């Protein structure tokens, strides 16, 4: 005899209900995921590239890097892969992650050798090294580009950038050497006549002789006066004078122990007065040199930016009067 369904359910409800609940827990998420599987978002190359560009333009450089890398990975055959790799380096550079920028630009160079974007990557590798105060590495990178390229315009720009690297390090003769290597057709473009005239003024940079500053400090504060640090000169004179007077008074008043202690302290302050004057001369020279370099940049340096689509170089020149 076959039991009726209602009777069967009543008799076995304590088994069936947990069974149905267990099935629900196991299979519901699977069915739910299957329903979502049909809603896949399709992103084409244009959308992905524009997405990365938007992050870059908004200054969200870390996200821009991720999206440029994603573009390169998913669309390796797209014509914009090289530029996307370059932009990845620019995002690192703009975010002041210069070490990462150097690695990204080298990736462009290693893959595309001396293509237009690779050439621009050479220049940006050099700029990144300069930002890290690695002037030697920046110069070596440009020398490599000069050796590899046969394009006179590229060589001239590399020599121009090399000249400015040596200006930044106050290597005036080397700077002139590389500016002079620029070919005649481009000398007007780089405004070398004015640059040479301004650079010649480096001989007139005010300088202080550190040895003379130390010698003048035999009289406490004399070296500081020479370095135009008059407040420090007054303090050094008064402090050393007071200690010398106190030491002499101590010996005169039969207090040799106190006199010896004050003499020992004064020797330290006196030596510090000489050492400080010598250091002040060096600081004075650095400050005047940096001021000259900054004025030279403001008056004559051309801001180079490669326009690779039109294959031209945009130049802007600032004059300060």
PDB file of N, CA, C and O in Angstrom, residues 7 11 14 19 21 34 51 53 76 81 86 135 180 187 198 205-206 211 217 231 242 245 274 302:
ATOM      1  N   UNK A   7       0.286  12.328   4.140  1.00  0.00           N
ATOM      2  CA  UNK A   7       0.639  11.484   5.289  1.00  0.00           C
ATOM      3  C   UNK A   7       2.146  11.304   5.367  1.00  0.00           C
ATOM      4  O   UNK A   7       2.754  11.354   6.439  1.00  0.00           O
ATOM      5  N   UNK A  11       4.683  12.513   8.396  1.00  0.00           N
ATOM      6  CA  UNK A  11       5.467  11.515   9.123  1.00  0.00           C
ATOM      7  C   UNK A  11       6.968  11.782   9.064  1.00  0.00           C
ATOM      8  O   UNK A  11       7.718  11.412   9.963  1.00  0.00           O
ATOM      9  N   UNK A  14      10.267  15.927  10.094  1.00  0.00           N
ATOM     10  CA  UNK A  14      11.456  16.211  10.899  1.00  0.00           C
ATOM     11  C   UNK A  14      12.744  15.899  10.136  1.00  0.00           C
ATOM     12  O   UNK A  14      13.819  16.368  10.491  1.00  0.00           O
ATOM     13  N   UNK A  19      16.506  18.874   5.360  1.00  0.00           N
ATOM     14  CA  UNK A  19      17.080  18.540   4.065  1.00  0.00           C
ATOM     15  C   UNK A  19      16.859  19.663   3.053  1.00  0.00           C
ATOM     16  O   UNK A  19      17.779  20.084   2.349  1.00  0.00           O
ATOM     17  N   UNK A  21      16.239  22.797   3.749  1.00  0.00           N
ATOM     18  CA  UNK A  21      16.992  23.974   4.185  1.00  0.00           C
ATOM     19  C   UNK A  21      18.457  23.878   3.752  1.00  0.00           C
ATOM     20  O   UNK A  21      19.052  24.846   3.279  1.00  0.00           O
ATOM     21  N   UNK A  34      25.060  32.383 -11.045  1.00  0.00           N
ATOM     22  CA  UNK A  34      24.751  32.096 -12.437  1.00  0.00           C
ATOM     23  C   UNK A  34      23.904  33.206 -13.057  1.00  0.00           C
ATOM     24  O   UNK A  34      24.045  33.549 -14.229  1.00  0.00           O
ATOM     25  N   UNK A  51      39.893  55.817 -19.658  1.00  0.00           N
ATOM     26  CA  UNK A  51      39.750  55.675 -18.208  1.00  0.00           C
ATOM     27  C   UNK A  51      41.081  55.993 -17.517  1.00  0.00           C
ATOM     28  O   UNK A  51      41.132  56.739 -16.530  1.00  0.00           O
ATOM     29  N   UNK A  53      43.541  57.784 -18.788  1.00  0.00           N
ATOM     30  CA  UNK A  53      43.845  59.193 -19.019  1.00  0.00           C
ATOM     31  C   UNK A  53      43.098  60.104 -18.053  1.00  0.00           C
ATOM     32  O   UNK A  53      43.643  61.103 -17.579  1.00  0.00           O
ATOM     33  N   UNK A  76      47.474  44.234 -25.937  1.00  0.00           N
ATOM     34  CA  UNK A  76      48.883  44.313 -26.322  1.00  0.00           C
ATOM     35  C   UNK A  76      49.109  44.664 -27.785  1.00  0.00           C
ATOM     36  O   UNK A  76      50.197  45.118 -28.143  1.00  0.00           O
ATOM     37  N   UNK A  81      49.930  51.179 -27.117  1.00  0.00           N
ATOM     38  CA  UNK A  81      50.626  50.488 -26.040  1.00  0.00           C
ATOM     39  C   UNK A  81      51.900  51.229 -25.649  1.00  0.00           C
ATOM     40  O   UNK A  81      52.194  51.426 -24.465  1.00  0.00           O
ATOM     41  N   UNK A  86      54.665  54.763 -21.721  1.00  0.00           N
ATOM     42  CA  UNK A  86      55.313  56.041 -21.425  1.00  0.00           C
ATOM     43  C   UNK A  86      54.501  56.827 -20.394  1.00  0.00           C
ATOM     44  O   UNK A  86      55.058  57.406 -19.452  1.00  0.00           O
ATOM     45  N   UNK A 135      73.186  63.378 -10.743  1.00  0.00           N
ATOM     46  CA  UNK A 135      73.573  64.087 -11.963  1.00  0.00           C
ATOM     47  C   UNK A 135      74.466  63.232 -12.868  1.00  0.00           C
ATOM     48  O   UNK A 135      74.386  63.327 -14.089  1.00  0.00           O
ATOM     49  N   UNK A 180      78.221  74.256 -26.821  1.00  0.00           N
ATOM     50  CA  UNK A 180      78.935  74.530 -28.081  1.00  0.00           C
ATOM     51  C   UNK A 180      78.811  73.380 -29.078  1.00  0.00           C
ATOM     52  O   UNK A 180      79.067  73.576 -30.281  1.00  0.00           O
ATOM     53  N   UNK A 187      71.169  76.416 -33.189  1.00  0.00           N
ATOM     54  CA  UNK A 187      71.691  77.333 -32.187  1.00  0.00           C
ATOM     55  C   UNK A 187      70.732  78.489 -31.911  1.00  0.00           C
ATOM     56  O   UNK A 187      70.580  78.928 -30.765  1.00  0.00           O
ATOM     57  N   UNK A 198      74.891  85.258 -20.880  1.00  0.00           N
ATOM     58  CA  UNK A 198      74.512  85.185 -19.469  1.00  0.00           C
ATOM     59  C   UNK A 198      75.460  84.270 -18.697  1.00  0.00           C
ATOM     60  O   UNK A 198      75.830  84.556 -17.550  1.00  0.00           O
ATOM     61  N   UNK A 205      80.379  86.072 -10.064  1.00  0.00           N
ATOM     62  CA  UNK A 205      79.649  85.629  -8.875  1.00  0.00           C
ATOM     63  C   UNK A 205      80.446  86.013  -7.630  1.00  0.00           C
ATOM     64  O   UNK A 205      81.651  85.724  -7.525  1.00  0.00           O
ATOM     65  N   UNK A 206      79.814  86.670  -6.679  1.00  0.00           N
ATOM     66  CA  UNK A 206      80.489  87.069  -5.442  1.00  0.00           C
ATOM     67  C   UNK A 206      80.910  85.827  -4.658  1.00  0.00           C
ATOM     68  O   UNK A 206      80.122  84.886  -4.499  1.00  0.00           O
ATOM     69  N   UNK A 211      89.662  80.384   3.629  1.00  0.00           N
ATOM     70  CA  UNK A 211      90.909  80.499   4.388  1.00  0.00           C
ATOM     71  C   UNK A 211      91.041  81.890   5.011  1.00  0.00           C
ATOM     72  O   UNK A 211      91.454  82.027   6.174  1.00  0.00           O
ATOM     73  N   UNK A 217      89.249  85.314  11.795  1.00  0.00           N
ATOM     74  CA  UNK A 217      88.588  84.909  13.038  1.00  0.00           C
ATOM     75  C   UNK A 217      89.557  84.820  14.204  1.00  0.00           C
ATOM     76  O   UNK A 217      89.160  84.451  15.314  1.00  0.00           O
ATOM     77  N   UNK A 231      75.310  89.773  12.886  1.00  0.00           N
ATOM     78  CA  UNK A 231      74.757  89.377  14.183  1.00  0.00           C
ATOM     79  C   UNK A 231      75.594  88.258  14.801  1.00  0.00           C
ATOM     80  O   UNK A 231      75.900  88.290  15.999  1.00  0.00           O
ATOM     81  N   UNK A 242      83.782  87.720  26.830  1.00  0.00           N
ATOM     82  CA  UNK A 242      83.340  87.503  28.205  1.00  0.00           C
ATOM     83  C   UNK A 242      84.068  86.327  28.839  1.00  0.00           C
ATOM     84  O   UNK A 242      84.471  86.386  30.012  1.00  0.00           O
ATOM     85  N   UNK A 245      87.729  87.323  29.559  1.00  0.00           N
ATOM     86  CA  UNK A 245      87.773  88.218  30.725  1.00  0.00           C
ATOM     87  C   UNK A 245      87.542  87.447  32.015  1.00  0.00           C
ATOM     88  O   UNK A 245      88.253  87.645  33.013  1.00  0.00           O
ATOM     89  N   UNK A 274      86.201  80.044  14.692  1.00  0.00           N
ATOM     90  CA  UNK A 274      86.984  79.913  13.456  1.00  0.00           C
ATOM     91  C   UNK A 274      86.291  78.954  12.486  1.00  0.00           C
ATOM     92  O   UNK A 274      86.139  79.260  11.291  1.00  0.00           O
ATOM     93  N   UNK A 302      65.145  77.158 -21.900  1.00  0.00           N
ATOM     94  CA  UNK A 302      63.988  76.828 -22.730  1.00  0.00           C
ATOM     95  C   UNK A 302      63.298  75.612 -22.149  1.00  0.00           C
ATOM     96  O   UNK A 302      63.940  74.619 -21.814  1.00  0.00           O
TER      97      UNK A 302
END
